[in-house]
């Protein structure tokens, strides 16, 4: 496995890059905007294709690299379903999995530091965001933080992981890089409380100053969505209502770019084919499934995904591959459903 722990010394943020092999797919956790060029260089050095960029929560102390990485690599951005971010490509919830080739992250909802805080677990390690830090825990006094919820997330979820599980947090201010669940249970001063009430009392009286970047970082991090209007201005988008009129017409091939779990959870638009976004570049190049469908006389491809980001990137890739009739549904299946569009369970 390829595993890199990268550090931003301004915000003391740890960013993690994971891949199963050189030349394979990669996922990045908690990227920092100012470091994006460094990540891109590292991806190039290791011959990796970035598939997903994930934030454990909406950060208050640095601007996320999610949007910039998506714009530079066409990767999928991922955050939790509770997040106040405007648009990400994919939203996850407790029990989901974030998959790339050879790496699977179990999604654990661990609110408390914020109400959109998640941890991501693999067989031997867990990325704890700001929920559980090394010898500390993330503050709970803003962004709908909640000390009781955090106590439950830590004691009820994270500390239930095997003792030897490696703990990789989103920050460290003292120079530590990694710990274990067992070590934190035994040595983390915040976890030595006798009761949840004692923990709440402690957390509610930390009296910390707000992060220096907070007034800049929070609003910036709320707006990372891809500018779908640009795609629409080029004439490559249909609103859900426009799409409804088209569906069923001869030659219109509706393509769902989401992953299996998203389809099972949220249903599909009837009659759509499934072609997951990570396979897109293979699918749209000559000889690929979507290329052959798209060039067949009279055919027009119509992409959709969850919120319109993957489909907006896909329509641009298809146009570049010469599939001029390709369009996407702006706002994805969420907008489709809000506009009264029908969905059915995946058959
Ligand atoms: Fe945080």
Coordinates of C-alpha atoms and ligand atoms in Angstrom, one line a residue:
X1 CA 0.0 0.0 0.0
X2 CA 1.1 3.6 -0.6
X3 CA 0.4 5.7 2.4
X4 CA 1.6 9.3 2.8
X5 CA 1.1 11.6 5.7
X6 CA 1.5 15.2 4.6
X7 CA 1.7 18.2 6.9
X8 CA 0.6 21.8 6.5
X9 CA 2.7 23.8 9.0
X10 CA 0.5 26.9 8.9
X11 CA -2.7 25.1 10.1
X12 CA -0.9 22.0 11.6
X13 CA -3.2 19.9 9.3
X14 CA -2.4 16.3 8.3
X15 CA -3.4 15.3 4.9
X16 CA -3.4 11.6 3.9
X17 CA -2.8 10.1 0.5
X18 CA -3.7 6.4 0.0
X19 CA -3.4 4.1 -2.9
X20 CA -3.0 0.3 -3.3
X21 CA -0.2 0.4 -5.8
X22 CA 2.0 2.7 -8.0
X23 CA 0.1 3.4 -11.2
X24 CA -3.2 2.9 -9.5
X25 CA -6.0 4.9 -8.1
X26 CA -5.6 7.3 -5.1
X27 CA -7.8 8.9 -2.5
X28 CA -6.7 12.0 -0.5
X29 CA -8.2 12.9 2.9
X30 CA -8.3 16.5 4.2
X31 CA -6.3 18.3 1.5
X32 CA -5.2 21.9 2.2
X33 CA -5.6 24.5 -0.6
X34 CA -2.1 25.9 -0.4
X35 CA -0.6 22.4 -0.8
X36 CA -2.6 21.4 -3.8
X37 CA 0.4 21.8 -6.2
X38 CA 2.5 19.6 -3.9
X39 CA -0.2 16.9 -4.0
X40 CA -0.4 17.0 -7.8
X41 CA 3.3 16.7 -8.0
X42 CA 3.3 13.7 -5.6
X43 CA 0.5 12.1 -7.6
X44 CA 2.6 12.5 -10.7
X45 CA 5.8 11.2 -9.1
X46 CA 4.0 8.1 -7.9
X47 CA 2.0 7.7 -11.1
X48 CA -1.3 7.8 -9.3
X49 CA -4.7 8.8 -10.5
X50 CA -6.6 10.8 -7.9
X51 CA -10.2 9.4 -7.8
X52 CA -11.6 10.9 -4.6
X53 CA -10.8 13.9 -2.4
X54 CA -12.5 13.6 1.0
X55 CA -12.9 16.1 3.9
X56 CA -13.6 14.6 7.4
X57 CA -15.6 17.8 8.2
X58 CA -16.0 21.4 7.2
X59 CA -12.8 22.9 8.4
X60 CA -12.5 26.2 10.2
X61 CA -8.8 26.7 10.3
X62 CA -7.7 26.2 6.6
X63 CA -9.3 26.4 3.2
X64 CA -10.0 22.9 1.8
X65 CA -8.2 21.7 -1.3
X66 CA -11.3 19.8 -2.5
X67 CA -12.4 22.2 -5.1
X68 CA -9.0 22.9 -6.5
X69 CA -8.1 19.2 -6.7
X70 CA -11.4 18.5 -8.5
X71 CA -10.7 21.3 -11.0
X72 CA -7.2 20.1 -11.7
X73 CA -7.8 16.3 -11.7
X74 CA -11.5 15.9 -12.3
X75 CA -11.7 13.8 -9.1
X76 CA -14.8 13.2 -7.1
X77 CA -15.2 15.4 -4.0
X78 CA -16.7 13.7 -0.9
X79 CA -18.2 14.9 2.4
X80 CA -20.8 13.8 4.9
X81 CA -24.5 14.2 4.2
X82 CA -24.8 16.7 7.1
X83 CA -22.2 19.0 5.7
X84 CA -23.2 22.6 5.1
X85 CA -21.0 22.7 2.0
X86 CA -22.9 23.9 -1.1
X87 CA -22.1 21.0 -3.5
X88 CA -19.8 18.0 -3.4
X89 CA -19.8 15.3 -6.0
X90 CA -20.8 12.6 -3.4
X91 CA -22.2 12.7 0.1
X92 CA -21.7 9.8 2.5
X93 CA -23.4 8.7 5.7
X94 CA -22.7 6.3 8.5
X95 CA -22.2 2.7 7.2
X96 CA -21.2 3.8 3.7
X97 CA -17.9 2.9 2.2
X98 CA -15.5 5.1 0.2
X99 CA -14.0 2.8 -2.4
X100 CA -11.2 3.2 -4.8
X101 CA -9.2 0.4 -6.5
X102 CA -7.7 -1.7 -3.6
X103 CA -8.6 0.7 -0.8
X104 CA -11.9 0.7 1.1
X105 CA -12.7 3.2 3.8
X106 CA -15.6 2.4 6.2
X107 CA -17.5 5.6 6.9
X108 CA -18.3 6.2 10.6
X109 CA -20.4 9.2 11.6
X110 CA -18.6 10.8 14.6
X111 CA -20.4 14.2 15.3
X112 CA -19.3 16.4 18.2
X113 CA -16.4 18.6 16.9
X114 CA -18.9 19.6 14.2
X115 CA -22.2 18.1 13.3
X116 CA -20.7 16.9 10.0
X117 CA -17.6 15.1 11.4
X118 CA -16.8 11.7 10.1
X119 CA -14.1 9.2 10.7
X120 CA -12.8 6.7 8.0
X121 CA -11.6 3.3 9.0
X122 CA -9.5 0.7 7.3
X123 CA -8.4 -2.7 8.6
X124 CA -5.5 -1.4 10.6
X125 CA -6.0 2.3 10.9
X126 CA -8.6 5.0 11.4
X127 CA -8.6 8.6 10.2
X128 CA -10.3 10.5 13.0
X129 CA -10.5 14.0 11.7
X130 CA -10.8 16.4 14.7
X131 CA -12.9 14.0 16.7
X132 CA -10.1 12.1 18.3
X133 CA -6.7 13.8 18.4
X134 CA -3.4 12.4 19.8
X135 CA -3.8 13.1 23.6
X136 CA -6.6 15.5 22.8
X137 CA -10.1 15.8 21.2
X138 CA -11.4 18.5 18.8
X139 CA -13.0 21.5 20.4
X140 CA -16.8 21.5 20.4
X141 CA -17.7 25.1 20.8
X142 CA -18.6 26.2 17.2
X143 CA -20.1 24.8 13.9
X144 CA -22.8 23.1 15.9
X145 CA -20.3 21.2 18.0
X146 CA -21.7 19.2 20.8
X147 CA -19.6 17.7 23.7
X148 CA -22.1 15.0 24.5
X149 CA -22.3 13.9 20.9
X150 CA -18.5 13.8 20.7
X151 CA -18.2 11.7 23.9
X152 CA -20.6 9.2 22.3
X153 CA -18.7 9.3 19.0
X154 CA -15.4 8.6 20.8
X155 CA -16.6 6.1 23.5
X156 CA -19.4 4.5 21.5
X157 CA -17.7 4.3 18.2
X158 CA -14.0 4.9 17.9
X159 CA -12.9 3.3 21.2
X160 CA -14.8 0.2 20.1
X161 CA -12.2 -0.4 17.4
X162 CA -9.4 -2.9 18.2
X163 CA -6.8 -1.5 20.5
X164 CA -4.0 -1.8 18.0
X165 CA -5.8 0.3 15.4
X166 CA -3.6 3.2 14.3
X167 CA -5.0 6.6 14.9
X168 CA -4.3 9.3 12.3
X169 CA -5.9 12.6 13.2
X170 CA -6.5 15.7 11.0
X171 CA -4.2 17.9 13.2
X172 CA -1.4 17.7 15.6
X173 CA 0.1 20.8 17.4
X174 CA 2.8 19.0 19.4
X175 CA 4.7 17.0 16.8
X176 CA 3.0 13.6 17.2
X177 CA 2.2 11.8 14.0
X178 CA 0.3 8.6 15.0
X179 CA -1.1 6.8 18.0
X180 CA -3.3 3.8 18.6
X181 CA -6.8 3.4 20.0
X182 CA -5.4 1.5 23.0
X183 CA -2.8 4.2 23.7
X184 CA -5.4 7.0 23.5
X185 CA -7.8 5.1 25.8
X186 CA -5.1 4.8 28.4
X187 CA -3.2 8.1 28.0
X188 CA -5.4 10.7 26.4
X189 CA -6.2 13.1 29.3
X190 CA -9.6 14.0 27.8
X191 CA -10.7 10.3 27.9
X192 CA -10.0 9.8 31.6
X193 CA -13.3 11.4 32.7
X194 CA -15.6 9.5 35.0
X195 CA -18.8 10.5 33.2
X196 CA -20.2 12.1 30.1
X197 CA -21.2 15.1 32.3
X198 CA -17.6 15.6 33.4
X199 CA -16.5 15.5 29.8
X200 CA -19.2 18.1 28.8
X201 CA -18.1 20.3 31.7
X202 CA -14.5 20.2 30.6
X203 CA -15.2 20.8 26.9
X204 CA -17.6 23.7 27.6
X205 CA -15.0 25.5 29.7
X206 CA -11.9 25.4 27.4
X207 CA -12.3 29.1 26.5
X208 CA -10.2 28.8 23.4
X209 CA -9.8 31.7 21.0
X210 CA -11.4 31.2 17.6
X211 CA -9.1 29.9 14.9
X212 CA -7.2 32.7 13.1
X213 CA -8.5 31.7 9.7
X214 CA -12.1 31.0 10.8
X215 CA -13.8 34.0 9.2
X216 CA -12.1 33.3 5.9
X217 CA -12.0 29.5 6.0
X218 CA -15.6 28.6 6.9
X219 CA -17.3 30.7 4.2
X220 CA -14.7 29.6 1.6
X221 CA -15.2 25.9 2.6
X222 CA -19.0 26.3 2.2
X223 CA -18.6 27.1 -1.5
X224 CA -16.5 24.4 -3.2
X225 CA -19.0 23.2 -5.7
X226 CA -18.1 23.1 -9.4
X227 CA -19.5 26.0 -11.5
X228 CA -22.2 24.1 -13.3
X229 CA -23.4 27.3 -14.9
X230 CA -20.3 27.4 -17.1
X231 CA -21.3 24.0 -18.5
X232 CA -24.9 25.2 -19.0
X233 CA -23.7 28.3 -20.8
X234 CA -22.0 26.1 -23.4
X235 CA -25.4 24.4 -24.0
X236 CA -24.4 21.1 -22.5
X237 CA -26.9 21.0 -19.6
X238 CA -30.6 20.3 -19.3
X239 CA -32.7 21.3 -16.4
X240 CA -34.5 18.3 -14.8
X241 CA -37.8 19.5 -16.5
X242 CA -36.1 19.7 -19.9
X243 CA -34.7 16.3 -19.3
X244 CA -38.1 14.9 -18.4
X245 CA -39.4 15.8 -21.8
X246 CA -36.5 14.1 -23.5
X247 CA -36.6 10.8 -21.7
X248 CA -38.2 8.0 -23.6
X249 CA -37.5 9.8 -26.9
X250 CA -35.7 7.7 -29.5
X251 CA -32.0 7.8 -29.3
X252 CA -31.7 9.4 -25.9
X253 CA -29.4 7.2 -23.8
X254 CA -29.6 8.0 -20.1
X255 CA -26.4 7.2 -18.2
X256 CA -26.1 7.0 -14.4
X257 CA -22.5 7.9 -13.3
X258 CA -23.0 7.1 -9.6
X259 CA -21.7 4.2 -7.7
X260 CA -23.6 1.0 -6.7
X261 CA -24.3 2.1 -3.1
X262 CA -25.7 5.5 -4.2
X263 CA -28.0 3.8 -6.7
X264 CA -29.2 1.3 -4.0
X265 CA -29.8 4.1 -1.5
X266 CA -31.4 6.8 -3.6
X267 CA -32.9 4.9 -6.5
X268 CA -32.4 5.5 -10.2
X269 CA -34.1 7.3 -13.1
X270 CA -36.0 4.6 -14.9
X271 CA -34.4 3.3 -18.1
X272 CA -30.9 4.5 -17.3
X273 CA -27.7 2.5 -17.9
X274 CA -25.0 2.4 -15.3
X275 CA -21.4 3.5 -16.1
X276 CA -19.6 4.6 -12.9
X277 CA -17.7 7.9 -13.2
X278 CA -14.2 6.5 -12.3
X279 CA -14.3 4.4 -15.5
X280 CA -15.3 7.4 -17.6
X281 CA -12.0 8.1 -19.4
X282 CA -11.9 4.5 -20.6
X283 CA -15.6 4.6 -21.5
X284 CA -15.5 7.7 -23.6
X285 CA -12.4 7.0 -25.6
X286 CA -12.8 5.4 -29.0
X287 CA -13.6 1.7 -28.5
X288 CA -15.1 2.4 -25.1
X289 CA -18.7 1.6 -24.3
X290 CA -20.0 5.2 -24.1
X291 CA -18.0 6.2 -27.2
X292 CA -19.7 3.5 -29.2
X293 CA -23.1 4.4 -27.9
X294 CA -22.5 8.1 -28.4
X295 CA -21.4 7.8 -32.0
X296 CA -24.2 5.5 -33.1
X297 CA -26.5 7.4 -35.5
X298 CA -29.3 9.2 -33.8
X299 CA -28.0 8.6 -30.3
X300 CA -27.6 11.3 -27.7
X301 CA -26.0 10.6 -24.3
X302 CA -27.6 12.2 -21.2
X303 CA -25.5 11.9 -18.1
X304 CA -26.6 12.2 -14.5
X305 CA -25.2 11.7 -11.1
X306 CA -26.0 12.7 -7.5
X307 CA -25.7 16.5 -7.6
X308 CA -24.5 17.3 -11.2
X309 CA -20.8 17.5 -10.6
X310 CA -19.6 14.2 -11.9
X311 CA -22.0 14.6 -14.9
X312 CA -20.8 18.1 -15.6
X313 CA -17.2 16.9 -15.7
X314 CA -18.3 13.8 -17.7
X315 CA -20.0 16.0 -20.3
X316 CA -16.8 18.0 -20.8
X317 CA -14.8 14.8 -21.2
X318 CA -17.3 13.4 -23.7
X319 CA -17.3 16.6 -25.7
X320 CA -13.5 16.4 -25.8
X321 CA -13.8 12.8 -27.0
X322 CA -15.9 14.0 -29.9
X323 CA -19.3 13.1 -28.6
X324 CA -20.9 16.4 -29.4
X325 CA -24.5 15.5 -28.7
X326 CA -23.8 14.6 -25.0
X327 CA -25.6 16.6 -22.3
X328 CA -26.1 16.2 -18.5
X329 CA -28.9 16.8 -16.0
X330 CA -27.9 19.9 -14.0
X331 CA -28.1 19.4 -10.3
X332 CA -28.2 15.6 -10.6
X333 CA -30.8 13.2 -9.3
X334 CA -31.4 15.4 -6.3
X335 CA -32.6 18.3 -8.5
X336 CA -34.5 15.7 -10.6
X337 CA -36.4 14.5 -7.6
X338 CA -37.1 18.0 -6.3
X339 CA -38.6 18.8 -9.8
X340 CA -41.0 15.9 -9.4
X341 CA -39.0 13.4 -11.5
X342 CA -39.7 9.8 -11.0
X343 CA -37.1 7.4 -9.5
X344 CA -37.3 3.7 -9.0
X345 CA -35.4 1.2 -6.9
X346 CA -32.4 -0.3 -8.7
X347 CA -33.5 -3.6 -10.2
Ligands
LIG1 FE1 -11.8 21.0 12.6

